[in-house]
CSV table of C-alpha atoms in Angstrom, one decimal:
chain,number,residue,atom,x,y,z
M,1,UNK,CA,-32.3,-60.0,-88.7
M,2,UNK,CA,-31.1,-63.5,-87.2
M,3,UNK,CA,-32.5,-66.9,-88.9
M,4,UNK,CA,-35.0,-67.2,-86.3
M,5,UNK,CA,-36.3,-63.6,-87.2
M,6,UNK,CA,-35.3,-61.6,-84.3
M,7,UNK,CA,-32.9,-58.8,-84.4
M,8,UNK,CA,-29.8,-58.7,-84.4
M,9,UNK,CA,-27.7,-57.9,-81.6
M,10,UNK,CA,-26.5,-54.2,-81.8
M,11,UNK,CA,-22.6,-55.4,-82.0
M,12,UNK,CA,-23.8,-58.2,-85.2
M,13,UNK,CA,-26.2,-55.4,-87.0
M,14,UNK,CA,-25.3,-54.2,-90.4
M,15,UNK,CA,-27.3,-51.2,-91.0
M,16,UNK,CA,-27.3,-50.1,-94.4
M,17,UNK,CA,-25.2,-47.2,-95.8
M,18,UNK,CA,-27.4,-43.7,-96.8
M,19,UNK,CA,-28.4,-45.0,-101.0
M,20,UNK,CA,-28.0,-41.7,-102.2
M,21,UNK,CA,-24.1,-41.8,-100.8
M,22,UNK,CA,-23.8,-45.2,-101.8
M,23,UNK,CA,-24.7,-44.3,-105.4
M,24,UNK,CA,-22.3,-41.0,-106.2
M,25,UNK,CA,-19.4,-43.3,-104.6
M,26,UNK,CA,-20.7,-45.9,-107.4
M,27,UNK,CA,-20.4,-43.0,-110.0
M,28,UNK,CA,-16.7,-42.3,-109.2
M,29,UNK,CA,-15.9,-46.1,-108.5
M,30,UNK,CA,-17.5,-47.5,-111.6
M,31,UNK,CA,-18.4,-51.2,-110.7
M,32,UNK,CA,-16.5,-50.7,-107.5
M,33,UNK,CA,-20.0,-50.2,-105.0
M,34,UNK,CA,-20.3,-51.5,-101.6
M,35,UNK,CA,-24.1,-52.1,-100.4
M,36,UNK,CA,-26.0,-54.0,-98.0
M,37,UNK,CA,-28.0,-57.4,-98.1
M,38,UNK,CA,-31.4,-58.0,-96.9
M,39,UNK,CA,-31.8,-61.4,-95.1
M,40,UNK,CA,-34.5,-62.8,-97.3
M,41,UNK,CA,-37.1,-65.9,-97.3
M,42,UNK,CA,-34.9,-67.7,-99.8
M,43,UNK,CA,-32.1,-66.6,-97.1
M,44,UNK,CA,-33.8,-68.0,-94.3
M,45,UNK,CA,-34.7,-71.7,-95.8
M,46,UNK,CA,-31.3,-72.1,-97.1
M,47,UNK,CA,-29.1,-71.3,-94.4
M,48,UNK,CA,-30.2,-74.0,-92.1
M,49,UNK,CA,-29.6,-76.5,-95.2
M,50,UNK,CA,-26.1,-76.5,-95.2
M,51,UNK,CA,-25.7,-73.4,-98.0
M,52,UNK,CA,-22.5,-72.0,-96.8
M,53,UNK,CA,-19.6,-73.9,-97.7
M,54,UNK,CA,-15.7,-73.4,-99.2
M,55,UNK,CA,-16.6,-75.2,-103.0
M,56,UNK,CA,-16.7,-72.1,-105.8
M,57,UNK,CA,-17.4,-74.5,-108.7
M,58,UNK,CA,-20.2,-75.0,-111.8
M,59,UNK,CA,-20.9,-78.3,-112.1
M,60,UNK,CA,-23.1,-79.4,-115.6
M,61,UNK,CA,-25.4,-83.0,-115.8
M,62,UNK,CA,-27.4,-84.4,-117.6
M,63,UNK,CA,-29.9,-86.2,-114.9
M,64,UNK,CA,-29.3,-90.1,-114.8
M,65,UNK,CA,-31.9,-92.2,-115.6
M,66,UNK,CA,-33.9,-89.8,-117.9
M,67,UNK,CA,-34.6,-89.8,-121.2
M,68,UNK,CA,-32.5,-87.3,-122.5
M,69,UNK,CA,-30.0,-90.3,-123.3
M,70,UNK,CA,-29.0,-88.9,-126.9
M,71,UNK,CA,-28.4,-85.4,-125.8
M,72,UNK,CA,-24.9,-84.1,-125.8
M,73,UNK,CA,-23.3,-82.1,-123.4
M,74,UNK,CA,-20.2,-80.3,-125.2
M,75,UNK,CA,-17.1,-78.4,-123.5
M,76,UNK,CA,-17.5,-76.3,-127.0
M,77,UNK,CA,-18.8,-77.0,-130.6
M,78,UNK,CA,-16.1,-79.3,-131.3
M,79,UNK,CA,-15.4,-81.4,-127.8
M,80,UNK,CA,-18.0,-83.2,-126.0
M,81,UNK,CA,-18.1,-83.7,-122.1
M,82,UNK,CA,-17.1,-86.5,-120.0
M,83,UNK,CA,-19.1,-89.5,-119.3
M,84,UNK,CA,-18.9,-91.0,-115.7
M,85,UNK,CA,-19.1,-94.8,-115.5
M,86,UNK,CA,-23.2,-95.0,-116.9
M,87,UNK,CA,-22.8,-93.0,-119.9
M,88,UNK,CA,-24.2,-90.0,-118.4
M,89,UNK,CA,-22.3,-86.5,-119.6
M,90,UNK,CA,-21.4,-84.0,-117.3
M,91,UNK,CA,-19.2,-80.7,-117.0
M,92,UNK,CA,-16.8,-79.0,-114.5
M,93,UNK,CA,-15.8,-75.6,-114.5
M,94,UNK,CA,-14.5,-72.8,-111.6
M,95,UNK,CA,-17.9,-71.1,-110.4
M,96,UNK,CA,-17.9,-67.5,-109.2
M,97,UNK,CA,-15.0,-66.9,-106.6
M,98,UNK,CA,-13.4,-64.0,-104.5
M,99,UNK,CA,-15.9,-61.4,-106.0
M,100,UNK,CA,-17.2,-58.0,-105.1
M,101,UNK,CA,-21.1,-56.5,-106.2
M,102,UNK,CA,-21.0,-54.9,-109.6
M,103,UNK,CA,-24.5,-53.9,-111.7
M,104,UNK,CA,-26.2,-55.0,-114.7
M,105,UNK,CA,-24.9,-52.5,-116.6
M,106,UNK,CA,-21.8,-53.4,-116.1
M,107,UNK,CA,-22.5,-57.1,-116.7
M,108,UNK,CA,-24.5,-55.9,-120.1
M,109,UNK,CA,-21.5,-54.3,-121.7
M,110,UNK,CA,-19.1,-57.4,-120.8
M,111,UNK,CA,-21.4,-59.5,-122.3
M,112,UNK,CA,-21.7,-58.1,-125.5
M,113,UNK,CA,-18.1,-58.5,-126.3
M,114,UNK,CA,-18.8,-62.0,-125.5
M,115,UNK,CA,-22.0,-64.0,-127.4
M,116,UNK,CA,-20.9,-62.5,-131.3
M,117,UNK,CA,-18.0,-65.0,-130.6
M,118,UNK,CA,-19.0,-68.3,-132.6
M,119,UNK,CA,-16.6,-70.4,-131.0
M,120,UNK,CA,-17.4,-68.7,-127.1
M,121,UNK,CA,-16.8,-71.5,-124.7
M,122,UNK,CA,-15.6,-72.0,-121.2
M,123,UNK,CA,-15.1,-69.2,-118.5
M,124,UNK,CA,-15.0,-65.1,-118.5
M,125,UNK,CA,-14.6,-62.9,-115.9
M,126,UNK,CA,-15.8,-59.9,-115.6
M,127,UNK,CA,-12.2,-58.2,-113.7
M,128,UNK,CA,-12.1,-54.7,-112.2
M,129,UNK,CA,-8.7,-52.4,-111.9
M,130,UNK,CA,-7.9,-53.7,-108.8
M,131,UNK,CA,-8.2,-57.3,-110.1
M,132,UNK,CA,-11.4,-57.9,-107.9
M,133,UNK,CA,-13.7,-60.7,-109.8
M,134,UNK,CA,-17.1,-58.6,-110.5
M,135,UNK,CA,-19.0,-61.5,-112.7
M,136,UNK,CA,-18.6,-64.4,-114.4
M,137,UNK,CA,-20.0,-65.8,-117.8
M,138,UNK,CA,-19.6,-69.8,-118.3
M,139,UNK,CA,-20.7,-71.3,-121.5
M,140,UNK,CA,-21.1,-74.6,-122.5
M,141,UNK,CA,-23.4,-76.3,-125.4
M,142,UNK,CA,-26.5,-78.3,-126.1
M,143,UNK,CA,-27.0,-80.7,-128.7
M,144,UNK,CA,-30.1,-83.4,-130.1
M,145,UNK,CA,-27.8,-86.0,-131.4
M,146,UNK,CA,-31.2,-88.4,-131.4
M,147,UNK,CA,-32.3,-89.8,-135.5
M,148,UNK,CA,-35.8,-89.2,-133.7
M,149,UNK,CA,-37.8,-86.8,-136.0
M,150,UNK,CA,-39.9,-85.5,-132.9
M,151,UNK,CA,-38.5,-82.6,-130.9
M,152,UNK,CA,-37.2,-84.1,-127.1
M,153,UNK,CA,-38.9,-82.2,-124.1
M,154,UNK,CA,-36.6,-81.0,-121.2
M,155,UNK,CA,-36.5,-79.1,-117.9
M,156,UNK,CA,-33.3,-77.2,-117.2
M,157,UNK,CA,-32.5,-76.3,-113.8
M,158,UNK,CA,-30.0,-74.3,-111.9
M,159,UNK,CA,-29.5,-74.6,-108.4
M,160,UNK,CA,-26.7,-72.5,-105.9
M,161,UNK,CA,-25.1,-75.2,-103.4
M,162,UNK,CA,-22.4,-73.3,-101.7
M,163,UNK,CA,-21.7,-69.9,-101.1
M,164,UNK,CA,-19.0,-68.4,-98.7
M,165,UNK,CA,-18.0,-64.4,-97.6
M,166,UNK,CA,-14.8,-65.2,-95.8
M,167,UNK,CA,-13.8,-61.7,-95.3
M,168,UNK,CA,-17.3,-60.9,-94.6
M,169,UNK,CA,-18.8,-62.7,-91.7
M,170,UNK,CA,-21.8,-60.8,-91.6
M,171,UNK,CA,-23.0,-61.7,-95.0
M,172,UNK,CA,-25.0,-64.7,-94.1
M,173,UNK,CA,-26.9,-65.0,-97.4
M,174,UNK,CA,-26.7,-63.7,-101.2
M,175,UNK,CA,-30.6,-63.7,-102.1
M,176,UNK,CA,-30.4,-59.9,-102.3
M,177,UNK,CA,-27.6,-59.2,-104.3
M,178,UNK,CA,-27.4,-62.4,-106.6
M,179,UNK,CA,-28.4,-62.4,-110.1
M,180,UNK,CA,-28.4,-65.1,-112.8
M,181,UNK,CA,-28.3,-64.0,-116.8
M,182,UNK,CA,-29.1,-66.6,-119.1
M,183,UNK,CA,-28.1,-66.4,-122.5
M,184,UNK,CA,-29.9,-69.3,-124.4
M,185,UNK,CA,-28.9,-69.2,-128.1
M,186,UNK,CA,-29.9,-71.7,-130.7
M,187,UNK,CA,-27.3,-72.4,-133.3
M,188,UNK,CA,-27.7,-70.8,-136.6
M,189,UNK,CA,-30.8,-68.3,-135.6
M,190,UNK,CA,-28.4,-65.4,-135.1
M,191,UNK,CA,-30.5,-64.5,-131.7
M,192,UNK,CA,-28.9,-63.8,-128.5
M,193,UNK,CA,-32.1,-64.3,-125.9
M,194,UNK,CA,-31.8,-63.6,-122.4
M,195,UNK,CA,-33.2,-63.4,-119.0
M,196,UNK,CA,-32.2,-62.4,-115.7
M,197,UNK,CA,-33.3,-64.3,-112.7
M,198,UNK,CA,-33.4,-63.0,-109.3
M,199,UNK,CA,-34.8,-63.5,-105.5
M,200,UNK,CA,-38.5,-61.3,-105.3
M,201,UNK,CA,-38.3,-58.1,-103.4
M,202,UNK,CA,-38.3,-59.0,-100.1
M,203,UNK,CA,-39.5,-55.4,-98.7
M,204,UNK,CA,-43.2,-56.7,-100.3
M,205,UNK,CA,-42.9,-53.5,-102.3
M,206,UNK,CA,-45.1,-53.9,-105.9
M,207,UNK,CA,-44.4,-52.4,-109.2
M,208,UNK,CA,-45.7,-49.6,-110.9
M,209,UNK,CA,-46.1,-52.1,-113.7
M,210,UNK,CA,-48.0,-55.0,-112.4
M,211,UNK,CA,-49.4,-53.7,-109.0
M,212,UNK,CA,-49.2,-54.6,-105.9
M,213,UNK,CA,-48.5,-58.0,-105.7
M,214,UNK,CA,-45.6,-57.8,-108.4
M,215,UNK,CA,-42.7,-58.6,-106.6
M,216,UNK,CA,-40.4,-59.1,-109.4
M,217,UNK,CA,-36.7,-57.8,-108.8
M,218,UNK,CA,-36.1,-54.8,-110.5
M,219,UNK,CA,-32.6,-55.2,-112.9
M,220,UNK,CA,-30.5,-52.6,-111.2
M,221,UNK,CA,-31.8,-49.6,-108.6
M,222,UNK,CA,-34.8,-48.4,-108.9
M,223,UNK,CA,-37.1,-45.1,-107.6
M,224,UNK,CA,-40.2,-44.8,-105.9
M,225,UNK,CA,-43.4,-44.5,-107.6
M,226,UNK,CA,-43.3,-40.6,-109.9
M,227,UNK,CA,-46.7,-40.6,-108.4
M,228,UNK,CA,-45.5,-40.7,-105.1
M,229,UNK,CA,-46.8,-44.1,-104.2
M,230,UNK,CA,-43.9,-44.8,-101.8
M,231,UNK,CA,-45.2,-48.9,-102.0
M,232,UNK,CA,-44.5,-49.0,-105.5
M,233,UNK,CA,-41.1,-49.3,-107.7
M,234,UNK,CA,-40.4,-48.9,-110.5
M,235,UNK,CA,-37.0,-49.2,-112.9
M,236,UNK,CA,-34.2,-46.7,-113.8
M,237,UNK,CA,-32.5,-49.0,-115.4
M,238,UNK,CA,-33.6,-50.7,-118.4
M,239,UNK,CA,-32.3,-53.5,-121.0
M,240,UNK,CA,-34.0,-53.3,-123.9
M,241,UNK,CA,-37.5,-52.6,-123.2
M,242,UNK,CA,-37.1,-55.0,-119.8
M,243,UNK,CA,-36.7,-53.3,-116.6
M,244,UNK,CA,-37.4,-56.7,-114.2
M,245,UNK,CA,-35.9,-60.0,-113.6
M,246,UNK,CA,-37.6,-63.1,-113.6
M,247,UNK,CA,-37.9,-64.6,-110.0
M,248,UNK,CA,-36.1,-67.0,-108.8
M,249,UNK,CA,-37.9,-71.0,-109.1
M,250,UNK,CA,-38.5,-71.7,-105.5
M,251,UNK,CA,-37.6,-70.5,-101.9
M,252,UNK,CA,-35.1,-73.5,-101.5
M,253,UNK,CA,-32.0,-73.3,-103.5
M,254,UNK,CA,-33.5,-74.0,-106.9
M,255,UNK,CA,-32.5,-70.9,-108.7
M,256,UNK,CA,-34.0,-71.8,-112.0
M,257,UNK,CA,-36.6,-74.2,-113.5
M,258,UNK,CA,-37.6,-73.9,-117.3
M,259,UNK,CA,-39.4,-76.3,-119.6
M,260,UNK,CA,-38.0,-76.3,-123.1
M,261,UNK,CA,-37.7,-78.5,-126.2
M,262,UNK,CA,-34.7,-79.2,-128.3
M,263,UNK,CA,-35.1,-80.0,-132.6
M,264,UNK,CA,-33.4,-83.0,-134.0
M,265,UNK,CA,-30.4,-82.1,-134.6
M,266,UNK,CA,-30.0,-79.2,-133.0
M,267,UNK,CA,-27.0,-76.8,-131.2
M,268,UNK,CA,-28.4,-74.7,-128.3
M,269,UNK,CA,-25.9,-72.6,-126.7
M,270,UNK,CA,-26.4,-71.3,-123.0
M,271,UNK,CA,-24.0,-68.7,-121.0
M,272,UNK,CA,-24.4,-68.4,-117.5
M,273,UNK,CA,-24.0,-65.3,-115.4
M,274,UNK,CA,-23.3,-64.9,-112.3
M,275,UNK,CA,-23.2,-61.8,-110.2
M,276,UNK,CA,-23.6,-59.8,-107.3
M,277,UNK,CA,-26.1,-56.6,-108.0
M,278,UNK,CA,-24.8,-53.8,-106.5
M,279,UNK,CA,-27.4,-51.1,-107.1
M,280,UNK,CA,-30.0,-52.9,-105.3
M,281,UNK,CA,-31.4,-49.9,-102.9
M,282,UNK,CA,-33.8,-51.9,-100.4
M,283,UNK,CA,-30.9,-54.1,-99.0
M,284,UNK,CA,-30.2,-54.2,-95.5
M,285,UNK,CA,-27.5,-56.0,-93.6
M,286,UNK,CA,-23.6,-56.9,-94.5
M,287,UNK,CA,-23.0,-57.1,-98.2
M,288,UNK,CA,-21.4,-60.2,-100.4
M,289,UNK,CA,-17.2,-59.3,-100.3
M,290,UNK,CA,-14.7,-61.3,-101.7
M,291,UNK,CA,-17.8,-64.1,-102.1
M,292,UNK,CA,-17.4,-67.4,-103.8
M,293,UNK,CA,-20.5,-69.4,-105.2
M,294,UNK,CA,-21.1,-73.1,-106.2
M,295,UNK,CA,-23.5,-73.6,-108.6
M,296,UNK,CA,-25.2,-76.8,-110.6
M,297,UNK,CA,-26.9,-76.9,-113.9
M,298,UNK,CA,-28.8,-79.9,-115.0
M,299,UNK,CA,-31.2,-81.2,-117.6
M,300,UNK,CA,-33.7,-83.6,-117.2
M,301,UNK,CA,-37.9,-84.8,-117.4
């Protein structure tokens, strides 16, 4: 569909490729699957605001003016972040760039040679054989430096400010295939919590889970209804126990928006993931390819 909602013209469609073909070529290719993108809401509010763009970086704040003015931003446990000319910290680091869809299985086993690390800092990327970038996992720390005894209150947000498909002109948008894991691991509790965040099915399809009006992202592909409710999804992938993603904050490019508190003296550690899902059945349109993302992180009130 064009931004205005009509269709496309025939010689600028990109109709999607047959799923069940798509998924035995994802079987002999591993990671290596080729898919299609739906144009979605997020899709449309975004592309008229400037979202595509040549920048693949991660840029890390904390917000100016708040009153998070003893937290610590830290490269790793040992080095904190730079301060521009008020104090204020802030991070850089390469974002996402020149990648292909992989799946959250994929991503899942990556990770897990990554978070028992105590001293995991900086980027990993998730490479294929063919050296194609499939994900990428940035880490960076947390910490209540405040003599306050009272916890401090914070919102964390992430937001997506570029995003450019050179070699893919057709992929206007990656709502449908993006995913964000966030690993959020306080210091010393031995817990590795995590959530993925995606963009709400945009075919209005519910889940078997929450009905109708659950539009929450499945993790990977999923199948119709066993009851043969063709309106209905549910998961054939699962981590854990969780088979859905959490949805995205907002239809503008605020990815994620969480409230959370930080102890005195405190270490929280967060890894970022980013990636294109490539097991995502209900896409239609040109697919993510050699894609490059710029994303931001901040903390503030």
């Amino acid at each position: 569909m064009s931004k205005d909602n009509k269709p496309l013209p025939d010689g600028d469609a990109r109709f999607p490729k047959s799923f069940s073909l798509a998924r035995n070529r994802a079987l002999k290719k591993a990671a290596i699957w080729t898919g299609a993108i739906c144009t979605t809401a997020f899709g449309l509010v975004l592309l008229t605001g400037g979202l595509l763009g040549a920048n693949h970086g991660f840029t890390t704040k904390i917000d100016r003016g708040s009153s998070l003015d003893q937290i610590v931003l830290r490269e790793n446990r040992q080095q904190a972040g730079q301060r521009d000319q008020d104090g204020v910290y802030f991070l850089n680091a390469e974002g996402l760039t020149n990648a292909k869809p992989t799946q959250a299985e994929k991503v899942l086993e990556f990770c897990s040679g990554l978070y028992e690390d105590p001293d995991l800092a900086g980027n990993h990327v998730l490479v294929d054989e063919e050296g194609n970038q499939r994900a990428l996992a940035y880490t960076f720390y947390l910490e209540n430096a405040s003599q306050k005894a009272e916890p401090q209150n914070f919102t964390f947000y992430i937001s997506l400010d570029a995003y450019i498909a050179p070699s893919n002109a057709g992929a206007a948008n990656p709502y449908s295939y993006l995913r964000v894991l966030v690993y959020r691991n306080v210091e010393g509790s031995g817990l590795h919590e995590h959530t993925f965040y995606a963009a709400p099915n945009d075919q209005g399809m519910g889940t078997v889970d929450g009905g109708p009006n659950d539009l929450r992202e499945c993790l990977s592909d999923w199948a119709e209804a066993k009851e043969g409710d063709k309106t209905l999804r549910r998961p054939t992938f699962f981590d854990g126990e969780v088979g859905y993603c959490k949805n995205f904050a907002s239809n503008t490019s605020e990815l994620i928006r969480e409230d959370d508190l930080i102890e005195k003296g405190q270490v929280i550690r967060y890894t970022i993931v980013t990636y294109f899902e490539g097991l995502d059945p209900d896409c239609i349109g040109a697919y993510p390819n050699n894609s490059s993302l710029s994303l931001s992180a901040h903390f503030g009130d």
